[in-house]
Tab-separated table of C-alpha atoms in Angstrom:
chain	number	residue	atom	x	y	z
A	1	MET	CA	-35.097	-108.539	213.564
A	2	ARG	CA	-36.824	-108.129	216.907
A	3	PHE	CA	-37.723	-104.482	215.843
A	4	LEU	CA	-40.253	-106.268	213.449
A	5	LEU	CA	-41.922	-107.490	216.588
A	6	GLY	CA	-41.880	-104.065	217.694
A	7	PHE	CA	-43.766	-102.866	214.652
A	8	ALA	CA	-46.105	-106.142	214.869
A	9	TYR	CA	-47.115	-105.107	218.563
A	10	ILE	CA	-47.849	-101.405	217.885
A	11	THR	CA	-49.705	-101.879	214.599
A	12	LEU	CA	-52.126	-104.639	216.276
A	13	LYS	CA	-52.430	-102.339	219.358
A	14	GLU	CA	-53.161	-99.385	217.551
A	15	ASN	CA	-55.658	-100.945	215.116
A	16	VAL	CA	-57.618	-103.242	217.434
A	17	ARG	CA	-58.483	-100.405	219.751
A	18	ARG	CA	-60.423	-98.741	216.796
A	19	LYS	CA	-63.726	-98.579	217.587
A	20	SER	CA	-64.464	-98.956	213.623
A	21	PHE	CA	-62.701	-102.453	214.023
A	22	TYR	CA	-65.594	-103.552	216.132
A	23	GLY	CA	-68.086	-101.654	214.255
A	24	VAL	CA	-66.821	-103.898	211.213
A	25	VAL	CA	-67.495	-107.141	213.079
A	26	VAL	CA	-70.863	-106.213	214.489
A	27	VAL	CA	-71.807	-104.952	210.949
A	28	TYR	CA	-70.610	-108.289	209.646
A	29	LEU	CA	-72.540	-110.344	211.981
A	30	VAL	CA	-75.770	-108.202	210.838
A	31	SER	CA	-74.712	-108.850	207.091
A	32	LEU	CA	-74.602	-112.509	207.919
A	33	ILE	CA	-78.228	-112.379	209.300
A	34	PHE	CA	-79.214	-110.201	206.217
A	35	SER	CA	-77.942	-112.800	203.952
A	36	ARG	CA	-79.967	-115.455	205.715
A	37	ILE	CA	-83.063	-113.331	204.994
A	38	LEU	CA	-82.096	-112.884	201.419
A	39	MET	CA	-81.770	-116.610	201.172
A	40	GLU	CA	-85.437	-116.908	201.559
A	41	PHE	CA	-86.038	-114.995	198.321
A	42	SER	CA	-84.243	-117.579	196.087
A	43	LEU	CA	-86.284	-120.518	195.206
A	44	GLN	CA	-83.678	-122.498	193.316
A	45	ASP	CA	-80.376	-122.032	194.811
A	46	PRO	CA	-80.511	-120.859	198.295
A	47	SER	CA	-76.921	-122.023	199.379
A	48	LYS	CA	-75.400	-120.205	196.541
A	49	VAL	CA	-77.437	-116.899	197.379
A	50	LEU	CA	-76.241	-117.299	200.864
A	51	ALA	CA	-72.660	-117.947	200.041
A	52	ASP	CA	-72.461	-115.189	197.426
A	53	TYR	CA	-73.693	-112.456	199.798
A	54	THR	CA	-71.664	-113.544	202.886
A	55	TYR	CA	-68.688	-113.593	200.869
A	56	SER	CA	-69.416	-110.338	199.036
A	57	PHE	CA	-69.640	-108.645	202.400
A	58	LEU	CA	-66.695	-110.115	203.680
A	59	SER	CA	-64.529	-108.916	200.856
A	60	LEU	CA	-65.864	-105.561	200.841
A	61	PHE	CA	-65.534	-105.138	204.619
A	62	LEU	CA	-61.895	-106.472	204.424
A	63	PHE	CA	-60.895	-104.208	201.581
A	64	LEU	CA	-62.663	-101.230	203.088
A	65	SER	CA	-61.041	-101.608	206.468
A	66	VAL	CA	-57.331	-102.118	205.196
A	67	LEU	CA	-57.898	-99.237	202.988
A	68	PHE	CA	-58.892	-97.038	205.489
A	69	ILE	CA	-56.446	-98.493	208.316
A	70	ALA	CA	-53.556	-98.508	206.016
A	71	THR	CA	-53.760	-94.896	204.872
A	72	ASP	CA	-54.544	-93.739	208.452
A	73	THR	CA	-51.442	-95.172	209.807
A	74	MET	CA	-48.488	-94.609	207.518
A	75	ALA	CA	-49.648	-91.522	205.615
A	76	LYS	CA	-50.416	-89.843	209.018
A	77	ASP	CA	-47.081	-91.237	210.653
A	78	ILE	CA	-45.519	-89.109	208.128
A	79	GLU	CA	-48.008	-86.153	207.941
A	80	LYS	CA	-48.180	-85.821	211.712
A	81	LYS	CA	-44.406	-86.476	212.047
A	82	SER	CA	-44.738	-89.187	214.511
A	83	VAL	CA	-42.118	-91.078	212.223
A	84	TYR	CA	-39.697	-88.702	213.866
A	85	LEU	CA	-40.022	-90.565	217.066
A	86	VAL	CA	-39.290	-93.663	215.526
A	87	LEU	CA	-36.303	-92.704	213.098
A	88	SER	CA	-34.734	-90.872	216.184
A	89	LYS	CA	-34.123	-94.164	217.846
A	90	GLY	CA	-31.926	-95.483	215.451
A	91	ILE	CA	-34.188	-97.128	213.546
A	92	THR	CA	-33.019	-96.762	209.696
A	93	ARG	CA	-35.738	-95.788	207.076
A	94	ASP	CA	-35.647	-98.918	205.557
A	95	ALA	CA	-36.179	-100.831	208.866
A	96	TYR	CA	-39.121	-98.473	209.290
A	97	ILE	CA	-41.021	-99.429	205.911
A	98	PHE	CA	-40.151	-103.184	206.491
A	99	GLY	CA	-41.535	-102.813	209.913
A	100	ARG	CA	-44.622	-101.233	209.033
A	101	MET	CA	-45.065	-103.886	206.187
A	102	PHE	CA	-44.572	-106.484	208.508
A	103	GLY	CA	-47.044	-104.749	211.089
A	104	PHE	CA	-49.546	-105.075	208.192
A	105	LEU	CA	-48.733	-108.583	207.452
A	106	VAL	CA	-49.526	-109.485	210.908
A	107	PHE	CA	-52.659	-107.128	211.216
A	108	THR	CA	-54.373	-108.296	207.881
A	109	LEU	CA	-53.870	-111.982	209.027
A	110	ALA	CA	-55.745	-111.207	212.473
A	111	LEU	CA	-58.159	-109.174	210.419
A	112	VAL	CA	-59.012	-112.141	207.870
A	113	SER	CA	-58.695	-114.777	210.778
A	114	LEU	CA	-61.261	-112.948	212.623
A	115	LEU	CA	-63.818	-112.144	210.052
A	116	GLY	CA	-62.935	-115.312	207.813
A	117	THR	CA	-63.916	-117.518	211.030
A	118	LEU	CA	-67.164	-115.705	211.214
A	119	PHE	CA	-67.754	-116.218	207.624
A	120	LEU	CA	-67.192	-119.692	207.462
A	121	VAL	CA	-68.986	-120.730	210.630
A	122	GLY	CA	-71.507	-118.369	209.782
A	123	LEU	CA	-72.049	-119.785	206.295
A	124	TRP	CA	-71.872	-123.328	207.663
A	125	VAL	CA	-74.519	-122.765	210.292
A	126	LEU	CA	-76.892	-120.849	208.434
A	127	ASN	CA	-76.689	-123.208	205.415
A	128	ASP	CA	-77.269	-126.130	207.747
A	129	LEU	CA	-80.536	-124.484	208.447
A	130	THR	CA	-81.516	-124.844	204.948
A	131	VAL	CA	-83.709	-127.791	203.450
A	132	GLY	CA	-84.477	-128.642	199.935
A	133	VAL	CA	-82.916	-130.522	197.215
A	134	PHE	CA	-80.853	-127.438	196.280
A	135	ARG	CA	-79.073	-127.426	199.671
A	136	LYS	CA	-75.062	-127.482	199.092
A	137	GLU	CA	-72.442	-128.527	201.385
A	138	VAL	CA	-69.827	-125.928	203.011
A	139	HIS	CA	-66.199	-127.035	202.198
A	140	ILE	CA	-63.951	-125.928	204.868
A	141	ALA	CA	-60.829	-126.735	202.817
A	142	GLY	CA	-62.283	-124.677	200.080
A	143	GLY	CA	-62.931	-121.857	202.450
A	144	LEU	CA	-59.308	-121.983	203.696
A	145	VAL	CA	-58.055	-121.494	200.516
A	146	VAL	CA	-60.338	-118.533	199.695
A	147	LEU	CA	-59.346	-117.003	202.877
A	148	LEU	CA	-55.552	-117.505	202.322
A	149	SER	CA	-56.081	-115.786	199.107
A	150	LEU	CA	-57.848	-112.844	200.713
A	151	TRP	CA	-55.282	-112.458	203.104
A	152	VAL	CA	-52.568	-112.182	200.393
A	153	LYS	CA	-54.703	-109.776	198.595
A	154	ILE	CA	-55.714	-107.426	201.099
A	155	PHE	CA	-52.036	-107.270	202.184
A	156	LEU	CA	-51.154	-106.455	198.560
A	157	LEU	CA	-53.684	-103.414	199.018
A	158	SER	CA	-51.782	-102.388	202.338
A	159	THR	CA	-48.494	-102.429	200.406
A	160	VAL	CA	-49.968	-100.325	197.703
A	161	VAL	CA	-51.029	-97.773	200.299
A	162	LEU	CA	-47.785	-97.962	202.191
A	163	PHE	CA	-45.800	-97.688	198.942
A	164	LEU	CA	-47.877	-94.451	198.083
A	165	SER	CA	-47.339	-93.036	201.428
A	166	THR	CA	-43.630	-93.075	201.022
A	167	PHE	CA	-43.745	-90.280	198.517
A	168	MET	CA	-47.073	-88.694	198.834
A	169	SER	CA	-47.255	-85.892	201.512
A	170	ASN	CA	-51.202	-85.904	201.941
A	171	PHE	CA	-53.361	-88.375	203.569
A	172	PHE	CA	-56.284	-87.736	201.545
A	173	LEU	CA	-54.431	-88.184	198.200
A	174	VAL	CA	-52.840	-91.308	199.616
A	175	PHE	CA	-56.217	-92.705	200.217
A	176	LEU	CA	-57.644	-91.347	196.578
A	177	VAL	CA	-54.892	-92.992	194.584
A	178	SER	CA	-55.046	-96.352	196.456
A	179	VAL	CA	-58.965	-96.403	195.792
A	180	VAL	CA	-58.387	-95.649	192.016
A	181	VAL	CA	-55.608	-98.563	192.009
A	182	LEU	CA	-57.920	-100.935	193.492
A	183	ILE	CA	-60.779	-100.133	191.056
A	184	ALA	CA	-58.258	-100.224	188.164
A	185	GLY	CA	-56.757	-103.355	189.141
A	186	SER	CA	-60.042	-105.018	189.468
A	187	SER	CA	-61.397	-103.692	186.139
A	188	VAL	CA	-58.380	-104.500	184.299
A	189	GLU	CA	-58.644	-107.991	185.552
A	190	ASN	CA	-62.175	-108.518	184.414
A	191	LEU	CA	-61.205	-106.942	180.967
A	192	TYR	CA	-58.325	-109.204	180.634
A	193	HIS	CA	-60.467	-112.073	180.986
A	194	PHE	CA	-62.883	-110.919	178.625
A	195	VAL	CA	-60.281	-110.223	175.923
A	196	SER	CA	-58.706	-113.652	176.388
A	197	ILE	CA	-62.158	-114.999	175.714
A	198	GLU	CA	-62.703	-112.660	172.671
A	199	LYS	CA	-59.294	-112.763	171.214
A	200	GLU	CA	-60.860	-112.322	167.411
A	201	ARG	CA	-63.197	-109.799	167.836
A	202	ILE	CA	-60.820	-107.310	169.694
A	203	SER	CA	-58.152	-105.283	168.031
A	204	ALA	CA	-54.517	-105.947	168.590
A	205	ILE	CA	-53.783	-102.603	170.279
A	206	VAL	CA	-56.342	-103.035	172.897
A	207	ARG	CA	-55.486	-106.585	173.409
A	208	TYR	CA	-51.843	-105.575	174.138
A	209	THR	CA	-52.829	-102.492	176.208
A	210	VAL	CA	-55.154	-104.428	178.274
A	211	THR	CA	-52.596	-107.207	178.842
A	212	PHE	CA	-49.737	-104.654	179.587
A	213	LEU	CA	-51.920	-103.130	182.380
A	214	PHE	CA	-53.065	-106.399	183.441
A	215	TYR	CA	-49.288	-107.251	184.550
A	216	VAL	CA	-48.577	-103.724	185.621
A	217	LEU	CA	-51.707	-103.153	187.823
A	218	PRO	CA	-51.918	-105.498	190.973
A	219	SER	CA	-54.885	-108.104	190.854
A	220	PHE	CA	-57.042	-108.105	193.865
A	221	SER	CA	-59.368	-111.113	192.792
A	222	SER	CA	-59.492	-114.468	194.662
A	223	PRO	CA	-61.113	-117.498	194.426
A	224	GLY	CA	-64.923	-117.207	195.151
A	225	PRO	CA	-67.712	-118.551	197.130
A	226	ASP	CA	-68.247	-121.233	194.348
A	227	VAL	CA	-65.093	-122.936	195.760
A	228	VAL	CA	-66.592	-122.982	199.340
A	229	LEU	CA	-69.580	-124.871	198.067
A	230	GLY	CA	-67.663	-127.140	196.041
A	231	LEU	CA	-69.053	-125.931	192.919
A	232	GLN	CA	-65.704	-125.108	191.422
A	233	LYS	CA	-62.521	-126.900	191.784
A	234	VAL	CA	-59.616	-125.085	193.086
A	235	GLU	CA	-56.944	-125.025	190.414
A	236	ALA	CA	-53.729	-125.289	192.454
A	237	ARG	CA	-51.716	-123.910	189.622
A	238	HIS	CA	-53.815	-120.988	188.939
A	239	VAL	CA	-54.326	-120.185	192.432
A	240	SER	CA	-50.414	-120.691	193.309
A	241	LEU	CA	-49.320	-118.374	190.330
A	242	ASP	CA	-51.864	-115.875	191.159
A	243	LEU	CA	-50.766	-115.697	194.912
A	244	LEU	CA	-47.138	-115.865	193.637
A	245	LYS	CA	-47.702	-112.883	191.397
A	246	ALA	CA	-49.418	-110.695	194.532
A	247	VAL	CA	-46.469	-111.738	196.748
A	248	ALA	CA	-43.806	-110.778	194.059
A	249	TYR	CA	-45.845	-107.429	193.665
A	250	SER	CA	-45.979	-106.815	197.190
A	251	GLY	CA	-42.075	-107.417	197.454
A	252	PHE	CA	-41.408	-105.096	194.482
A	253	LEU	CA	-43.706	-102.304	196.120
A	254	THR	CA	-41.914	-102.684	199.542
A	255	VAL	CA	-38.387	-102.504	197.873
A	256	THR	CA	-39.212	-99.417	195.502
A	257	GLY	CA	-40.809	-97.785	198.686
A	258	VAL	CA	-37.756	-98.312	200.677
A	259	LEU	CA	-35.641	-96.836	197.960
A	260	ILE	CA	-37.979	-93.813	197.631
A	261	PHE	CA	-38.219	-93.261	201.398
A	262	ARG	CA	-34.513	-93.283	201.755
A	263	LYS	CA	-34.260	-90.078	199.695
A	264	ARG	CA	-37.437	-88.358	201.291
A	265	GLU	CA	-37.215	-85.249	202.910
A	266	LEU	CA	-39.239	-85.404	206.198
A	267	ALA	CA	-39.568	-81.820	206.589
B	1	MET	CA	-14.342	-83.326	223.126
B	2	GLU	CA	-16.929	-82.157	220.566
B	3	ILE	CA	-19.923	-84.710	220.058
B	4	LEU	CA	-22.074	-82.588	217.834
B	5	LEU	CA	-20.310	-80.527	215.144
B	6	VAL	CA	-22.507	-78.398	212.678
B	7	LYS	CA	-20.124	-77.206	209.935
B	8	ASP	CA	-21.654	-74.380	207.616
B	9	ILE	CA	-24.928	-76.003	206.722
B	10	ARG	CA	-27.034	-74.312	204.212
B	11	LYS	CA	-30.678	-75.310	203.566
B	12	SER	CA	-33.231	-73.888	201.202
B	13	PHE	CA	-36.834	-74.686	200.544
B	14	GLY	CA	-37.566	-73.648	196.882
B	15	LYS	CA	-36.247	-70.116	196.545
B	16	VAL	CA	-36.395	-69.347	200.343
B	17	GLU	CA	-32.878	-70.024	201.811
B	18	VAL	CA	-33.710	-71.008	205.504
B	19	LEU	CA	-30.048	-71.747	206.507
B	20	LYS	CA	-27.323	-69.551	205.440
B	21	GLY	CA	-24.090	-71.444	206.700
B	22	VAL	CA	-24.702	-72.290	210.245
B	23	SER	CA	-21.802	-73.626	212.187
B	24	PHE	CA	-21.456	-74.523	215.796
B	25	SER	CA	-20.090	-77.315	217.986
B	26	VAL	CA	-21.510	-78.979	221.270
B	27	ARG	CA	-19.032	-80.128	223.760
B	28	SER	CA	-19.395	-83.563	225.665
B	29	GLY	CA	-21.051	-83.064	229.263
B	30	GLU	CA	-22.377	-79.358	228.673
B	31	VAL	CA	-25.899	-77.917	228.191
B	32	PHE	CA	-25.848	-75.968	225.016
B	33	GLY	CA	-28.911	-73.639	224.344
B	34	PHE	CA	-30.023	-72.790	220.691
B	35	VAL	CA	-31.807	-69.548	220.768
B	36	GLY	CA	-33.511	-67.604	218.259
B	37	PRO	CA	-36.809	-66.005	217.533
B	38	ASN	CA	-39.679	-68.040	215.567
B	39	GLY	CA	-38.577	-68.928	211.983
B	40	ALA	CA	-34.905	-68.317	212.702
B	41	GLY	CA	-34.059	-71.725	211.630
B	42	LYS	CA	-33.720	-73.719	214.857
B	43	SER	CA	-36.209	-76.607	213.976
B	44	THR	CA	-34.969	-76.843	210.636
B	45	THR	CA	-31.286	-77.186	211.956
B	46	MET	CA	-32.533	-79.853	214.371
B	47	LYS	CA	-34.091	-81.879	211.745
B	48	ILE	CA	-30.833	-81.776	209.506
B	49	ILE	CA	-29.023	-82.911	212.624
B	50	MET	CA	-31.466	-85.877	213.069
B	51	ASP	CA	-31.113	-86.539	209.334
B	52	PHE	CA	-34.964	-86.113	208.666
B	53	ILE	CA	-34.080	-83.410	206.074
B	54	ARG	CA	-30.705	-83.307	204.370
B	55	GLN	CA	-28.674	-80.097	204.247
B	56	ASP	CA	-27.792	-78.647	200.538
B	57	SER	CA	-24.363	-78.180	201.713
B	58	GLY	CA	-22.047	-78.402	204.917
B	59	GLU	CA	-21.643	-81.411	207.300
B	60	VAL	CA	-23.152	-82.608	210.568
B	61	LEU	CA	-20.952	-84.944	212.603
B	62	LEU	CA	-22.336	-86.639	215.874
B	63	PHE	CA	-19.651	-88.318	217.866
B	64	GLY	CA	-17.110	-87.894	215.213
B	65	ARG	CA	-19.397	-89.746	212.454
B	66	MET	CA	-21.838	-88.794	209.836
B	67	ASN	CA	-25.188	-88.151	211.376
B	68	SER	CA	-26.982	-90.580	208.910
B	69	ASP	CA	-25.114	-93.412	210.720
B	70	PRO	CA	-28.136	-95.240	212.747
B	71	ALA	CA	-25.529	-96.511	215.164
B	72	VAL	CA	-24.719	-93.115	216.348
B	73	LYS	CA	-28.336	-92.171	216.558
B	74	ARG	CA	-28.762	-94.976	219.111
B	75	ARG	CA	-26.615	-92.552	221.336
B	76	VAL	CA	-29.098	-89.727	220.885
B	77	GLY	CA	-32.335	-88.964	222.379
B	78	PHE	CA	-34.696	-86.626	220.541
B	79	LEU	CA	-37.773	-84.655	221.411
B	80	PRO	CA	-39.564	-82.888	218.440
B	81	GLU	CA	-41.183	-79.624	218.991
B	82	HIS	CA	-44.692	-81.085	218.765
B	83	PRO	CA	-44.605	-84.703	219.665
B	84	TYR	CA	-47.254	-86.765	217.958
B	85	PHE	CA	-47.597	-90.167	219.025
B	86	TYR	CA	-49.953	-93.007	218.016
B	87	THR	CA	-52.965	-92.011	219.779
B	88	ASN	CA	-54.951	-95.332	219.981
B	89	VAL	CA	-52.206	-96.768	222.404
B	90	THR	CA	-51.392	-96.142	226.035
B	91	GLY	CA	-48.124	-94.500	227.093
B	92	ARG	CA	-46.793	-97.823	228.667
B	93	GLU	CA	-47.751	-99.428	225.234
B	94	PHE	CA	-45.806	-97.118	223.267
B	95	LEU	CA	-42.752	-97.438	225.536
B	96	ARG	CA	-43.150	-101.212	225.024
B	97	PHE	CA	-42.887	-100.415	221.261
B	98	LEU	CA	-39.790	-98.443	221.859
B	99	GLN	CA	-38.241	-101.081	224.061
B	100	LEU	CA	-39.010	-103.828	221.372
B	101	THR	CA	-37.837	-101.732	218.281
B	102	MET	CA	-34.577	-100.737	220.085
B	103	SER	CA	-33.863	-104.188	221.373
B	104	LEU	CA	-33.305	-103.014	225.078
B	105	GLU	CA	-33.048	-105.084	228.056
B	106	GLU	CA	-36.508	-105.345	229.324
B	107	SER	CA	-36.136	-105.313	233.076
B	108	LEU	CA	-33.414	-102.304	232.750
B	109	PHE	CA	-35.633	-100.580	230.275
B	110	TRP	CA	-38.730	-100.478	232.535
B	111	GLU	CA	-36.559	-99.651	235.513
B	112	ARG	CA	-35.280	-96.514	233.866
B	113	ALA	CA	-38.824	-95.925	232.464
B	114	GLY	CA	-40.331	-95.929	236.064
B	115	TYR	CA	-37.606	-93.765	237.254
B	116	TYR	CA	-37.721	-91.009	234.478
B	117	ALA	CA	-41.585	-91.136	234.580
B	118	GLU	CA	-41.824	-90.320	238.181
B	119	LYS	CA	-39.164	-87.722	237.886
B	120	ILE	CA	-41.240	-86.222	234.992
B	121	GLN	CA	-44.582	-86.835	236.894
B	122	ILE	CA	-46.252	-88.668	234.151
B	123	ASP	CA	-46.137	-92.145	235.925
B	124	TRP	CA	-49.901	-91.903	236.923
B	125	ALA	CA	-50.881	-91.379	233.180
B	126	LEU	CA	-48.787	-94.275	231.547
B	127	ASP	CA	-52.030	-96.525	231.279
B	128	LYS	CA	-54.219	-93.924	229.829
B	129	LYS	CA	-54.522	-93.819	226.054
B	130	ILE	CA	-52.398	-91.079	224.552
B	131	SER	CA	-55.192	-89.405	222.854
B	132	GLU	CA	-56.401	-88.507	226.558
B	133	TYR	CA	-53.238	-86.528	227.265
B	134	SER	CA	-53.105	-82.908	227.538
B	135	LYS	CA	-50.807	-80.682	225.685
B	136	GLY	CA	-48.462	-80.548	228.679
B	137	MET	CA	-48.887	-84.383	229.597
B	138	LEU	CA	-47.662	-84.930	225.749
B	139	GLN	CA	-44.715	-82.763	226.114
B	140	ARG	CA	-43.654	-84.611	229.194
B	141	PHE	CA	-44.332	-88.040	227.796
B	142	GLY	CA	-42.261	-86.842	224.621
B	143	LEU	CA	-39.381	-85.989	227.042
B	144	LEU	CA	-39.819	-89.475	228.714
B	145	GLN	CA	-39.351	-91.323	225.251
B	146	ALA	CA	-36.225	-89.095	224.818
B	147	VAL	CA	-34.458	-89.797	228.044
B	148	VAL	CA	-35.570	-93.323	228.483
B	149	SER	CA	-32.944	-94.985	226.634
B	150	GLU	CA	-30.398	-92.899	228.642
B	151	PRO	CA	-28.725	-91.566	225.523
B	152	ASP	CA	-25.330	-89.452	225.624
B	153	LEU	CA	-26.886	-86.764	223.700
B	154	LEU	CA	-30.040	-85.392	224.225
B	155	ILE	CA	-31.531	-83.055	221.575
B	156	LEU	CA	-34.676	-81.094	222.666
B	157	ASP	CA	-36.621	-78.855	220.351
B	158	GLU	CA	-38.454	-76.381	222.406
B	159	PRO	CA	-38.712	-78.600	225.462
B	160	MET	CA	-40.665	-75.921	227.523
B	161	SER	CA	-43.229	-75.140	225.150
B	162	GLY	CA	-46.895	-76.162	226.313
B	163	LEU	CA	-45.581	-76.603	229.911
B	164	ASP	CA	-46.899	-74.665	233.071
B	165	PRO	CA	-44.426	-73.305	235.320
B	166	ILE	CA	-44.195	-76.664	237.469
B	167	GLY	CA	-43.735	-78.334	234.363
B	168	ARG	CA	-40.880	-75.982	233.174
B	169	LYS	CA	-39.129	-76.543	236.444
B	170	ILE	CA	-39.414	-80.405	236.337
B	171	VAL	CA	-37.727	-80.199	232.782
B	172	ALA	CA	-35.068	-77.877	233.874
B	173	ASP	CA	-34.396	-79.960	236.954
B	174	LEU	CA	-34.030	-82.995	234.637
B	175	ILE	CA	-31.783	-81.409	232.164
B	176	LEU	CA	-29.595	-80.314	235.290
B	177	GLU	CA	-29.535	-83.846	236.443
B	178	LEU	CA	-28.617	-85.312	233.200
B	179	LYS	CA	-25.933	-83.003	233.042
B	180	GLU	CA	-24.648	-83.935	236.582
B	181	ASN	CA	-24.586	-87.675	235.213
B	182	GLY	CA	-22.268	-86.769	232.427
B	183	LYS	CA	-24.889	-86.366	229.717
B	184	THR	CA	-24.894	-83.525	226.938
B	185	VAL	CA	-28.048	-81.688	226.379
B	186	PHE	CA	-28.642	-79.548	223.349
B	187	PHE	CA	-31.947	-77.627	223.275
B	188	SER	CA	-33.477	-74.941	221.256
B	189	THR	CA	-35.876	-72.306	222.937
B	190	HIS	CA	-36.813	-68.790	222.713
B	191	ILE	CA	-37.374	-68.419	226.368
B	192	LEU	CA	-34.118	-66.607	227.526
B	193	PRO	CA	-34.422	-66.835	231.224
B	194	ASP	CA	-34.332	-70.649	230.737
B	195	VAL	CA	-31.024	-70.306	228.707
B	196	GLU	CA	-29.702	-68.226	231.697
B	197	ARG	CA	-30.524	-70.596	234.249
B	198	ILE	CA	-29.815	-74.137	232.695
B	199	CYS	CA	-27.146	-73.585	229.980
B	200	ASP	CA	-23.329	-73.813	229.846
B	201	ARG	CA	-23.006	-72.141	226.663
B	202	ALA	CA	-25.570	-71.108	224.045
B	203	CYS	CA	-25.729	-69.782	220.287
B	204	VAL	CA	-27.936	-67.099	218.873
B	205	ILE	CA	-29.492	-67.868	215.464
B	206	ILE	CA	-31.140	-65.027	213.525
B	207	ASP	CA	-32.598	-65.321	210.260
B	208	GLY	CA	-30.690	-68.514	209.335
B	209	ARG	CA	-27.344	-67.237	210.681
B	210	VAL	CA	-25.480	-67.707	213.831
B	211	THR	CA	-24.718	-64.337	215.060
B	212	ASP	CA	-23.407	-65.115	218.503
B	213	LEU	CA	-21.688	-67.958	220.506
B	214	VAL	CA	-22.124	-66.980	224.140
B	215	GLU	CA	-19.900	-68.276	226.827
B	216	SER	CA	-20.875	-69.126	230.371
B	217	GLY	CA	-19.541	-65.813	231.671
B	218	ASP	CA	-21.985	-64.043	229.492
B	219	LEU	CA	-24.989	-65.842	229.573
B	220	GLN	CA	-26.559	-63.239	232.043
B	221	ASN	CA	-26.626	-60.867	229.193
B	222	ILE	CA	-27.998	-63.183	226.723
B	223	GLU	CA	-31.374	-61.095	226.685
B	224	ASP	CA	-29.390	-58.066	225.881
B	225	ILE	CA	-27.146	-59.843	223.166
B	226	PHE	CA	-30.379	-61.304	221.705
B	227	MET	CA	-32.178	-57.969	221.530
B	228	GLU	CA	-29.451	-56.229	220.073
B	229	ARG	CA	-29.018	-58.678	217.106
B	230	VAL	CA	-32.746	-58.517	216.596
B	231	ARG	CA	-32.647	-54.769	216.354
B	232	GLU	CA	-29.740	-54.878	214.001
B	233	ILE	CA	-31.407	-57.363	211.630
B	234	GLY	CA	-34.710	-55.247	211.970
B	235	LEU	CA	-36.921	-58.315	212.709
B	236	ARG	CA	-39.997	-56.339	214.016
B	237	GLU	CA	-42.057	-59.514	214.528
B	238	VAL	CA	-39.841	-60.172	217.652
B	239	LEU	CA	-39.681	-56.497	218.855
């Protein structure tokens, strides 16, 4: 199992050195200040505006960073043949995939911890500067649930990218299909909730199709800023099931990726 | 004792047959040259030996076992033709990654790494980012990662390419030193003087077929043998 440490080490080292990594942190800090300015334009619910914007920027930066970095890591490993140097060391193909997945599990945790801390601390400090009757409290426990969920979801995205890299030969293609899966997964989820509410008005074929796609495609949503502000209670059962689905989906993609990669010609 | 046995391997990519029944064997403790013009099938053969791609038919045995066995790979060091490393890390960090993934004893690993890095004259650059390495430095670092675990068999794909005369001498000296220490080296090249100078035996591959197995007594004639075969097959690109 020591090989997992090696992959975690190299994934962290490789990605923490990226200038874009620090760029994301700086831009996120700027976006926090920007959110604070936007808050001034809200007459009724400044805390909610602040939380909505800071959370939107957080999830946007997390998903974009992971999309770019995961594609740049494994798809390029195979395209540029740096995978030869690893596999020639007696590391099996299965171990390589598991190692890369584990590396991303650790990296996404580091990324969420860093940006998530900025999000919670930033929101808490900026919200504290707010006065008025509509000001709401920031619930750190709720914030941690949101961050945990975000971590699982961005790890899910990285497994989608790594899975696609096991059989697609082109870096750009992997990126493109990953974006399509991300958009499709998010859209179908919204559609599924809409269909669930409007059952009577929607035809059975559409309902079944949407339900089928909902279970086939990965779901990337997570509890939002309302949970951080205590406006929405965390439904433990719902969140647990959702996270369980994401973990199972990641596991399924990993195992399928391993089976595909065993057969792949690394010409 | 044969530690690498390649038996009648064939490989096609689409309709193009790249290897047309390649067979040869490498004995323990020798330096074996794999000579051929560009596109002869040298790199494809090496990729099959390393199990990166699979032959359509035939067999490859390493230390008497199937080449897909990860345990035998641990006894092999490999340098690809164009080594590509993770560019955002330093040479030392990449070595640390290897040490962790191969679960090698730390102090022994770094002792060997220091020794070979100095030998290959890349020690001064180990704390630089790999993206800052020149082509020659990448080749030297590639050699370092291949030898650092002191494998019994070293497989090198064009180890001299991209090196200046000093670099070529360093690599040649290292190969000879490894041989003295009982290691086996199998390397591909199209630089014939290197084969004459370093190898105990060599085989010539042209157009996906092994045309000659040249024993030590005939190695000084390898250039003549090679050119004659090229003429016979009519490869204008080489002539």
